[in-house]
Coordinates of C-alpha atoms in Angstrom, one line a residue:
M252 CA -5.9 -12.8 12.7
P253 CA -4.0 -14.9 10.1
R254 CA -0.6 -16.2 11.3
I255 CA 2.6 -17.2 9.4
R256 CA 6.0 -18.4 10.4
M257 CA 9.1 -16.4 9.5
W258 CA 12.8 -17.0 9.8
G259 CA 15.0 -13.9 9.9
R260 CA 16.7 -11.4 12.2
P261 CA 15.5 -7.9 13.3
N262 CA 18.6 -6.1 12.0
S263 CA 18.2 -7.4 8.5
L264 CA 16.7 -4.8 6.2
C265 CA 15.0 -7.6 4.2
T266 CA 13.5 -9.1 7.4
Q267 CA 12.4 -5.6 8.4
R268 CA 10.5 -5.3 5.1
A269 CA 8.7 -8.6 5.7
L270 CA 7.8 -7.8 9.3
W271 CA 6.6 -4.3 8.4
G272 CA 4.5 -5.8 5.6
C273 CA 2.9 -8.3 7.9
A274 CA 2.1 -5.5 10.4
E275 CA 0.4 -3.5 7.6
A276 CA -1.5 -6.6 6.4
G277 CA -2.7 -7.6 9.9
V278 CA -0.8 -10.9 9.8
E279 CA 0.6 -12.3 13.0
V280 CA 4.2 -13.5 12.8
E281 CA 5.9 -16.4 14.6
L282 CA 9.5 -15.3 14.2
T283 CA 12.4 -17.7 14.4
L284 CA 15.7 -15.9 14.7
A285 CA 18.0 -17.2 12.0
S286 CA 21.3 -15.9 10.5
A287 CA 24.7 -17.0 9.3
T288 CA 26.3 -13.7 10.3
N289 CA 24.5 -12.3 13.3
G290 CA 23.6 -13.6 16.8
P291 CA 22.3 -12.4 20.1
Q292 CA 25.6 -10.8 21.1
G293 CA 26.5 -9.3 17.8
N294 CA 28.0 -10.3 14.4
I295 CA 30.5 -13.0 13.5
Y296 CA 33.0 -10.4 12.4
N297 CA 33.6 -9.5 16.0
G298 CA 33.8 -13.1 17.1
F299 CA 30.2 -13.8 18.2
K300 CA 28.2 -16.9 17.3
P301 CA 25.4 -16.5 14.8
Y302 CA 21.8 -17.6 15.3
G303 CA 22.4 -20.3 12.8
I304 CA 19.6 -22.4 11.3
V305 CA 20.1 -21.1 7.8
D306 CA 22.8 -23.7 7.0
S307 CA 20.7 -26.7 8.2
A308 CA 19.3 -29.2 5.8
E309 CA 15.8 -28.4 6.9
Y310 CA 16.2 -24.7 6.2
R311 CA 18.0 -25.2 2.9
A312 CA 15.1 -27.5 1.8
M313 CA 12.9 -24.4 2.2
N314 CA 15.4 -21.8 0.9
P315 CA 18.4 -23.2 -0.9
N316 CA 20.1 -19.8 -0.8
G317 CA 20.3 -19.9 3.0
T318 CA 19.2 -16.2 3.2
V319 CA 16.6 -14.5 5.3
P320 CA 13.7 -13.9 5.4
T321 CA 11.7 -17.0 4.6
I322 CA 8.0 -17.4 5.3
Q323 CA 5.8 -20.4 5.7
D324 CA 2.0 -19.8 5.3
G325 CA 0.4 -23.2 5.8
D326 CA 2.1 -25.4 3.2
F327 CA 3.3 -22.5 1.1
V328 CA 7.0 -21.4 1.5
L329 CA 8.4 -18.2 0.0
W330 CA 11.7 -16.4 0.2
E331 CA 12.9 -13.0 -1.1
S332 CA 11.5 -10.0 0.8
N333 CA 10.0 -8.3 -2.2
A334 CA 8.2 -11.4 -3.3
I335 CA 6.9 -11.8 0.3
L336 CA 5.6 -8.3 0.3
A337 CA 3.8 -8.9 -3.0
Y338 CA 2.3 -12.1 -1.6
L339 CA 1.1 -10.3 1.5
A340 CA -0.4 -7.6 -0.6
Q341 CA -2.3 -10.0 -2.9
K342 CA -3.5 -12.5 -0.3
Y343 CA -4.1 -10.4 2.8
A344 CA -4.0 -6.7 2.2
P345 CA -5.1 -5.4 -1.2
G346 CA -6.5 -2.4 0.8
P347 CA -3.6 -1.6 3.2
L348 CA -0.8 -2.4 0.8
H349 CA -2.2 -1.2 -2.5
D350 CA -5.4 0.1 -4.0
G351 CA -6.3 -3.0 -6.0
Q352 CA -5.2 -1.4 -9.3
L353 CA -2.7 -3.2 -11.5
Q354 CA -0.8 0.1 -12.2
T355 CA -0.4 0.9 -8.5
F356 CA 0.9 -2.6 -7.8
V357 CA 3.5 -2.7 -10.5
R358 CA 4.6 0.9 -9.8
A359 CA 5.1 -0.3 -6.2
C360 CA 7.1 -3.3 -7.5
Q361 CA 9.2 -0.9 -9.6
W362 CA 10.4 1.0 -6.5
M363 CA 10.9 -2.2 -4.5
N364 CA 13.2 -3.5 -7.2
W365 CA 14.9 -0.1 -7.6
T366 CA 15.8 -0.2 -3.9
N367 CA 17.5 -3.5 -4.4
E368 CA 19.5 -2.3 -7.4
Y369 CA 20.4 1.3 -6.4
L370 CA 20.3 1.6 -2.6
E371 CA 21.0 -1.8 -1.0
P372 CA 24.6 -2.4 -2.4
H373 CA 25.8 1.0 -1.1
L374 CA 24.0 0.5 2.2
H375 CA 25.5 -2.9 2.7
T376 CA 29.0 -1.5 2.2
L377 CA 28.2 1.3 4.7
V378 CA 26.9 -1.0 7.4
M379 CA 29.9 -3.2 7.1
E380 CA 32.4 -0.3 7.1
L381 CA 30.7 1.8 9.8
V382 CA 29.2 -0.8 12.1
R383 CA 30.0 -4.5 11.6
L384 CA 33.6 -5.0 10.7
P385 CA 36.2 -4.7 13.4
P386 CA 37.8 -1.2 13.4
A387 CA 41.1 -2.5 12.0
Q388 CA 39.4 -4.0 9.0
R389 CA 37.3 -0.9 8.1
S390 CA 38.1 1.4 5.2
A391 CA 37.2 5.0 5.2
E392 CA 37.7 5.0 1.4
R393 CA 35.2 2.3 0.8
A394 CA 32.7 4.0 3.1
E395 CA 33.1 7.3 1.3
K396 CA 32.7 5.7 -2.1
A397 CA 29.5 4.1 -0.9
R398 CA 28.2 7.4 0.5
Q399 CA 28.9 9.1 -2.8
G400 CA 27.3 6.3 -4.7
L401 CA 24.0 6.9 -2.9
L402 CA 23.8 10.5 -3.9
K403 CA 22.4 10.0 -7.4
P404 CA 19.7 7.5 -6.5
L405 CA 18.7 9.7 -3.5
A406 CA 18.3 12.6 -5.9
I407 CA 16.1 10.5 -8.1
L408 CA 13.9 9.6 -5.1
E409 CA 13.9 13.2 -3.9
A410 CA 12.6 14.4 -7.3
H411 CA 9.9 11.7 -7.4
L412 CA 8.7 12.4 -3.9
A413 CA 8.5 16.1 -4.6
K414 CA 5.6 15.3 -6.9
L415 CA 3.8 12.6 -4.9
P416 CA 3.4 11.8 -1.1
F417 CA 4.3 8.1 -1.6
V418 CA 6.3 6.3 -4.1
A419 CA 3.4 4.6 -6.0
G420 CA 1.0 7.6 -5.7
E421 CA -1.3 9.3 -3.3
A422 CA -1.5 6.5 -0.7
F423 CA 0.9 4.3 1.2
S424 CA 1.7 1.0 -0.5
L425 CA 4.0 -2.0 -0.4
G426 CA 6.3 0.0 -2.6
D427 CA 7.2 2.4 0.3
I428 CA 8.4 -0.4 2.5
P429 CA 11.8 -1.4 1.0
P430 CA 13.0 2.2 0.3
G431 CA 11.6 3.4 3.6
A432 CA 13.6 0.8 5.6
A433 CA 16.7 1.6 3.5
I434 CA 16.5 5.4 4.0
Q435 CA 15.9 4.9 7.7
R436 CA 19.3 3.2 7.9
W437 CA 20.9 5.8 5.8
L438 CA 19.6 8.6 8.0
L439 CA 20.8 6.9 11.1
F440 CA 24.3 6.7 9.8
D441 CA 24.2 10.6 9.9
L442 CA 26.6 11.1 7.1
E443 CA 27.1 14.2 5.0
R444 CA 24.2 14.6 2.6
P445 CA 22.4 17.4 0.7
A446 CA 19.0 18.7 1.8
M447 CA 16.2 16.2 1.0
P448 CA 13.0 17.9 2.1
A449 CA 10.7 15.6 0.1
I450 CA 12.4 12.5 1.4
E451 CA 12.3 13.8 5.0
G452 CA 8.6 14.6 4.7
W453 CA 7.9 11.1 3.3
M454 CA 9.9 9.6 6.2
R455 CA 7.8 11.5 8.7
R456 CA 4.7 10.0 7.1
L457 CA 6.2 6.5 7.3
A458 CA 7.2 7.1 10.9
A459 CA 3.6 7.5 11.8
R460 CA 2.9 4.0 10.8
Q461 CA 2.9 1.3 13.6
G462 CA 4.8 -1.2 11.5
F463 CA 7.6 1.2 10.8
H464 CA 7.7 2.3 14.4
R465 CA 8.0 -1.3 15.6
H466 CA 10.2 -3.0 13.0
V467 CA 12.2 -0.3 11.3
A468 CA 12.6 2.8 13.5
P469 CA 14.8 1.5 16.3
A470 CA 18.4 2.5 15.9
A471 CA 19.6 -0.8 17.4
F472 CA 18.2 -2.6 14.3
H473 CA 20.6 -0.6 12.1
L474 CA 23.7 0.2 14.1
A475 CA 24.5 -3.3 15.3

């Protein structure tokens, strides 16, 4: 089994993407816990120490942004979770992560980038306002604005999945990973939402996958 190094934290959606992708690709991961904002006891907003590493000179030489995840595969270093998924799909898993067709691959990339643009900003606000900030610093107004901001993109995804079982077509692909992790967090927040039968059916299909079960499903990875 191939093996790579990864720096990240389990409650990071972007790290979850990369870990899930590795599981699908059959790649073993040596994970080093790294973060500027979260540590073993909790997040810095509540006075806990972060895992660190990301501000070190060694890490910044690999990833000048100081973000997670970063992977190292032999001498090759890569950051940005969507790029990592594309790399895994091309090098290790053209079967498990896409069907080898260019159109499938770029359609998957479309939904990965869509997740970053239309879901992640609102989810970041929600996780801060509902989970990570001390209660005195939270804003119900900001949380509600983020909840409402998700409704339009969720309706777009719902309409798309009413026609297809997975985002890039008839089979699971790397394109399902970023929105799947994002929607899992959204559902665990248990906020008011319209009926989403197509999304819920898709999530049940994703939940049957071992990589999702291990790296995305646990509530502790989203509510901490």
